[in-house]
GROMACS .gro file of C-alpha atoms in nm:
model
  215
    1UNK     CA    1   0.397   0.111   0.694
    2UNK     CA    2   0.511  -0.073   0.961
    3UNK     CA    3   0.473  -0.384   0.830
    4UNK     CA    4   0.683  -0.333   0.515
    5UNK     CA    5   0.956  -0.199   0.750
    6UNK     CA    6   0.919  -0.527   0.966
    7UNK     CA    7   0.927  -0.763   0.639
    8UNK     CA    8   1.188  -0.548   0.457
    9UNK     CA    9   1.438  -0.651   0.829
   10UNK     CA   10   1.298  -1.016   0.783
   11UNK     CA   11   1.397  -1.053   0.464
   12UNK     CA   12   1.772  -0.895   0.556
   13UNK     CA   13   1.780  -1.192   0.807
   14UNK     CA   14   1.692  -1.490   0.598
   15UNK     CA   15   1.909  -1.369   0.330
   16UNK     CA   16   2.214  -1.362   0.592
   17UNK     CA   17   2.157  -1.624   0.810
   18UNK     CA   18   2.019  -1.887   0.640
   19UNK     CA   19   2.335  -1.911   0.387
   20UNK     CA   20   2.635  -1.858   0.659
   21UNK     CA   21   2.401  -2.167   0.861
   22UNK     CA   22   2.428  -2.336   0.537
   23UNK     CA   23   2.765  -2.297   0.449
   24UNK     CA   24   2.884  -2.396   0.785
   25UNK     CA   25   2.749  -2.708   0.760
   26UNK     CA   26   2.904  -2.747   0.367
   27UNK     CA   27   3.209  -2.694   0.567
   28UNK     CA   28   3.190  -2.995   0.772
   29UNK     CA   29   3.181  -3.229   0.486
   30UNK     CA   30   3.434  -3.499   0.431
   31UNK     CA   31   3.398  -3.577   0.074
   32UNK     CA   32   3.394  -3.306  -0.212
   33UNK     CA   33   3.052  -3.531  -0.388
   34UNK     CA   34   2.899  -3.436  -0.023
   35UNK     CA   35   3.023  -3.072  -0.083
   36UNK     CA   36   2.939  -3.037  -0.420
   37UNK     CA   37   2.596  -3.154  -0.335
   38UNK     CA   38   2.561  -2.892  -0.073
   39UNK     CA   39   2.709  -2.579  -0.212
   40UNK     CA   40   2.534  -2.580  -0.578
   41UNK     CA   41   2.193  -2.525  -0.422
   42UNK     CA   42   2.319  -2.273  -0.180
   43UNK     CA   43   2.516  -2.097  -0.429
   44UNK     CA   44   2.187  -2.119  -0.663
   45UNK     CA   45   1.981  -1.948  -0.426
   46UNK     CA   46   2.261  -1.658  -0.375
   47UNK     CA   47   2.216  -1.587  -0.690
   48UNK     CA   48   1.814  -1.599  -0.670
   49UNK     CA   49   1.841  -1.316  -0.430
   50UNK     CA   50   2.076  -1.140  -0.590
   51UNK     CA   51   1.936  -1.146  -0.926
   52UNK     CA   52   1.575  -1.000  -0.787
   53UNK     CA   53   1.791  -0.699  -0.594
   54UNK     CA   54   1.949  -0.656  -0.963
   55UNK     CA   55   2.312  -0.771  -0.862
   56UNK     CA   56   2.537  -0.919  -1.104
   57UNK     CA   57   2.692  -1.268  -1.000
   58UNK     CA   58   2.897  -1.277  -1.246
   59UNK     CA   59   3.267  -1.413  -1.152
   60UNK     CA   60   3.203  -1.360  -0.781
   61UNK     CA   61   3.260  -1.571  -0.485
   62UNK     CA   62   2.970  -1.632  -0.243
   63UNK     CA   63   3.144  -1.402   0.009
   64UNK     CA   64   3.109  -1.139  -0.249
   65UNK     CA   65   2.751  -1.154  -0.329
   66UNK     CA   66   2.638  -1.176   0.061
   67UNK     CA   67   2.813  -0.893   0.104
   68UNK     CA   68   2.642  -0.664  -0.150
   69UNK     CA   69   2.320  -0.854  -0.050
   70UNK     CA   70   2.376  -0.737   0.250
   71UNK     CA   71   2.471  -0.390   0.114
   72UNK     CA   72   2.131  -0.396  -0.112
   73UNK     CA   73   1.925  -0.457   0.134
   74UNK     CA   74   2.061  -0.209   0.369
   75UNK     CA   75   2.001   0.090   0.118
   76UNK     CA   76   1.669  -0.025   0.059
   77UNK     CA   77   1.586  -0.024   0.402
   78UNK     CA   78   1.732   0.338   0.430
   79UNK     CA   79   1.531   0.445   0.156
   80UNK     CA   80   1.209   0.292   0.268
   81UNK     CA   81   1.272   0.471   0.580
   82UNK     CA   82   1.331   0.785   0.433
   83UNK     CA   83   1.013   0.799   0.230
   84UNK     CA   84   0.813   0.706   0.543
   85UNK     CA   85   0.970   0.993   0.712
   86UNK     CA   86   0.905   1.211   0.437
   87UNK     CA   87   0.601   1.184   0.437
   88UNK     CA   88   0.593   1.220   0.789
   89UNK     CA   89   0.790   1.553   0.779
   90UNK     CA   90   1.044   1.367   0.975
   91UNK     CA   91   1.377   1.540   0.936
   92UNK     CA   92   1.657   1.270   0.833
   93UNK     CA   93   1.972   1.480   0.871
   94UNK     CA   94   2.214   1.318   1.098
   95UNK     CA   95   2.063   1.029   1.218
   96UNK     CA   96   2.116   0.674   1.223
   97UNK     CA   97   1.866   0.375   1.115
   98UNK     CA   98   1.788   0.351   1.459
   99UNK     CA   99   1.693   0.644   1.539
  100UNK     CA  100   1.518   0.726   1.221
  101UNK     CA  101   1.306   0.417   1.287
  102UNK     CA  102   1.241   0.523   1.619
  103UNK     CA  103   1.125   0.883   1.482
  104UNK     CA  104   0.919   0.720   1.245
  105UNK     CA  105   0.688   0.498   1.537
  106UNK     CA  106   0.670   0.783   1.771
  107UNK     CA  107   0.510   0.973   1.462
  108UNK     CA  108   0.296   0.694   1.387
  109UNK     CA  109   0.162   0.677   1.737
  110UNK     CA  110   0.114   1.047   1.773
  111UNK     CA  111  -0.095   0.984   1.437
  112UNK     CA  112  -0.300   0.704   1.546
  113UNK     CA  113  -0.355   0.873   1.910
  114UNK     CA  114  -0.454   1.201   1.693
  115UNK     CA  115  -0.721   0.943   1.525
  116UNK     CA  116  -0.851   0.742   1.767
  117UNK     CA  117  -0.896   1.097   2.014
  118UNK     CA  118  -1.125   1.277   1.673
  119UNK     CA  119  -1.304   0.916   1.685
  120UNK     CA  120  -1.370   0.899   2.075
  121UNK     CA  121  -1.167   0.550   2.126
  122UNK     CA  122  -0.941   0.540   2.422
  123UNK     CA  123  -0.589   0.478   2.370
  124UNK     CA  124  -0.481   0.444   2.757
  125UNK     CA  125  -0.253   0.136   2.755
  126UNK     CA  126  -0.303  -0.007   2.416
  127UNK     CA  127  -0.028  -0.081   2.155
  128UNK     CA  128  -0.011   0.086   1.792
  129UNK     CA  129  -0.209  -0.231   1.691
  130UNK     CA  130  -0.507  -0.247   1.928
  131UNK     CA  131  -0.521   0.146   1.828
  132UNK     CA  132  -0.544   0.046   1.448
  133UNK     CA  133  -0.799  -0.270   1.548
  134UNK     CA  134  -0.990  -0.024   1.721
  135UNK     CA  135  -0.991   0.264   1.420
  136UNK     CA  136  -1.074  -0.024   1.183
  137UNK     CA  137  -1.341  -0.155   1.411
  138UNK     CA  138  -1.514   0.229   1.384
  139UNK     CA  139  -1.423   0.281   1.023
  140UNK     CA  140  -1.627  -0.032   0.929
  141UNK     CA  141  -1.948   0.067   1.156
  142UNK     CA  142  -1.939   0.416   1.022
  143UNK     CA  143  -1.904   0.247   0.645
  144UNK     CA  144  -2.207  -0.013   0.741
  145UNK     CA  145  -2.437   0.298   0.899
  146UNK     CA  146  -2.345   0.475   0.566
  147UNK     CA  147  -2.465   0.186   0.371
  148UNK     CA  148  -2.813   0.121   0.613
  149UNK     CA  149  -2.918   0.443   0.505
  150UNK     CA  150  -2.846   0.412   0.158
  151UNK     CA  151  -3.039   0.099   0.146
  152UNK     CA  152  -2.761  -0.153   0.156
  153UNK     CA  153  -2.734  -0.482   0.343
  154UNK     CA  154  -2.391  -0.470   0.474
  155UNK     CA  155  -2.436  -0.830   0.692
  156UNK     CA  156  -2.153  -1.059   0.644
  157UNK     CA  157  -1.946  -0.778   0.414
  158UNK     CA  158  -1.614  -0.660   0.436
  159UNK     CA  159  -1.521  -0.247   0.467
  160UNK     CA  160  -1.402  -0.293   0.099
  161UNK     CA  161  -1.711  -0.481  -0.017
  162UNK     CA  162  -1.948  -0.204   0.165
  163UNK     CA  163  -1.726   0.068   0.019
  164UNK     CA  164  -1.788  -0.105  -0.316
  165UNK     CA  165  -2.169  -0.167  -0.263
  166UNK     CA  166  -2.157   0.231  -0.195
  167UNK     CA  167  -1.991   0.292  -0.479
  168UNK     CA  168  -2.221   0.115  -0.709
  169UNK     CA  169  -2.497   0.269  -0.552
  170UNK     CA  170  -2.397   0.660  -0.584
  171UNK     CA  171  -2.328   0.549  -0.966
  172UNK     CA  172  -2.635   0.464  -1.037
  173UNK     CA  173  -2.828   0.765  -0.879
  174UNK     CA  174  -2.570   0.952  -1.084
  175UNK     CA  175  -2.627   0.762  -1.389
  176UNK     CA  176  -3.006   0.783  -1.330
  177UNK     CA  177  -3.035   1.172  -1.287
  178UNK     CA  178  -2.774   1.191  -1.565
  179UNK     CA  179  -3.002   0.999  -1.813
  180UNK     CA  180  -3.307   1.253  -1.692
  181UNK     CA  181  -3.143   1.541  -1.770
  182UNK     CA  182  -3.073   1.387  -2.132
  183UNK     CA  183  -3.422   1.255  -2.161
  184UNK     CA  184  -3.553   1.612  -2.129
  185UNK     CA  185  -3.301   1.734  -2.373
  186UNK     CA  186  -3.339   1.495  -2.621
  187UNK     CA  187  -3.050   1.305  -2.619
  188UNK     CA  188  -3.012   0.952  -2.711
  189UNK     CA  189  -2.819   0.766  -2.424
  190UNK     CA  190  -2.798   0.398  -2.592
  191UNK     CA  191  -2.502   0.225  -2.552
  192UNK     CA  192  -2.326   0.541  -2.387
  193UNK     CA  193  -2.126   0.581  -2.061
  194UNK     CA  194  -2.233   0.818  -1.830
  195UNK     CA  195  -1.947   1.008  -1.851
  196UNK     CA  196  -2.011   1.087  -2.232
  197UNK     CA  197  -2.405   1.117  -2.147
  198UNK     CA  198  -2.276   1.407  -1.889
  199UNK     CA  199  -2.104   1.531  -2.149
  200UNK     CA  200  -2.351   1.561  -2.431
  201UNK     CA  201  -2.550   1.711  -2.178
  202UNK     CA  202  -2.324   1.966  -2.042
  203UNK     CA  203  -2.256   2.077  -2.396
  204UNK     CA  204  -2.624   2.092  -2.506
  205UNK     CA  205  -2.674   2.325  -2.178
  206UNK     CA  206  -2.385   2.559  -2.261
  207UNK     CA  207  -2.511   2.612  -2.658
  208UNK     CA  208  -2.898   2.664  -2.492
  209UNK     CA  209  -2.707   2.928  -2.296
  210UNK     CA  210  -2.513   3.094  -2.512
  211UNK     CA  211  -2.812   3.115  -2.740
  212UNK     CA  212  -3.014   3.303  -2.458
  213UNK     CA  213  -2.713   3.516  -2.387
  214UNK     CA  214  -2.722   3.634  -2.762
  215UNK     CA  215  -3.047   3.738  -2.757
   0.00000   0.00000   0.00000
């Protein structure tokens, strides 16, 4: 979450600074073939920005459209932060971008503290990210104990490659008991899914069932 906040201000910065730098120095020319060379590609990539935050350029100076890039970017910003505290049940009434943002990392700590306490890791003196490192770090031997005792080498394999590996695994013993089950009631499972195995075989249950419930 974080992150997208710190890119989203990045991205605010480039698209300010790097054109007033430019233009400053388009400014400074002597001859209009040196200013003509200068502005077009400036001007160009105005407009690259401005098209992607869906702003017309139509008819407008380059004043104009760093201003409502500047504007764009601002509201997205707001809004980003405004989800994130939603979903923190962070109240937004009344405050500023500052002090939204600064609601929204004291929450996140409190969070990761919360985490890192229910996991036994020690948070005394460590930053949000050697917290997360640390949660990561036990998430991933947790995932690779998991996999040791479903059978799984989990050696050289990533928390998402485990968690697939898993996956694969718990499908199969599904798929396998599943087939069993259909086996015994005499249903054909070639070139089915599971999922419409299951269901041939929950429907065959419910009609044996309802035919002992009739009699």
């Amino acid at each position: 979450m974080l992150k997208k906040l710190t890119s989203l201000a990045l991205l605010g910065a480039i698209a300010l600074s790097v054109p007033v730098a430019a233009f400053a120095e388009d400014a400074q020319g002597s001859t209009t073939a040196s200013t003509a060379s200068t502005s077009h590609p400036l001007k160009q990539l105005l407009q690259d920005k401005a098209q992607a935050l869906g702003i017309s350029t139509e008819g407008k100076t380059n004043e104009q459209i760093k201003s409502e890039i500047k504007a764009a970017l601002a509201a997205k910003n707001t809004e980003r932060l405004n989800k994130a505290a939603a979903k923190l049940g962070i109240s937004t009434d009344g405050k500023t971008t500052e002090q939204l943002k600064a609601d929204i990392q004291a929450a996140v700590q409190a969070k990761l503290q919360e985490q890192a306490t229910k996991q036994g890791i020690s948070t005394e003196g460590k930053t949000n990210k050697e917290i997360k490192a640390d949660l990561k770090a036990a998430a991933l031997t947790k995932l690779k104990d998991k996999a040791t005792k479903a059978g799984i080498a989990s050696d050289g394999l990533t928390a998402k490659e485990i968690r697939a590996a898993l996956k694969a695994g718990h499908d199969a013993k599904k798929a396998a008991a599943v087939n069993k089950k259909a086996a015994k009631l005499g249903i054909s499972t070639d070139g089915k899914t599971t999922e419409q195995v299951f269901a041939e075989v929950e429907s065959a249950l419910k009609a044996k069932w309802d035919k002992k419930a009739q009699k």
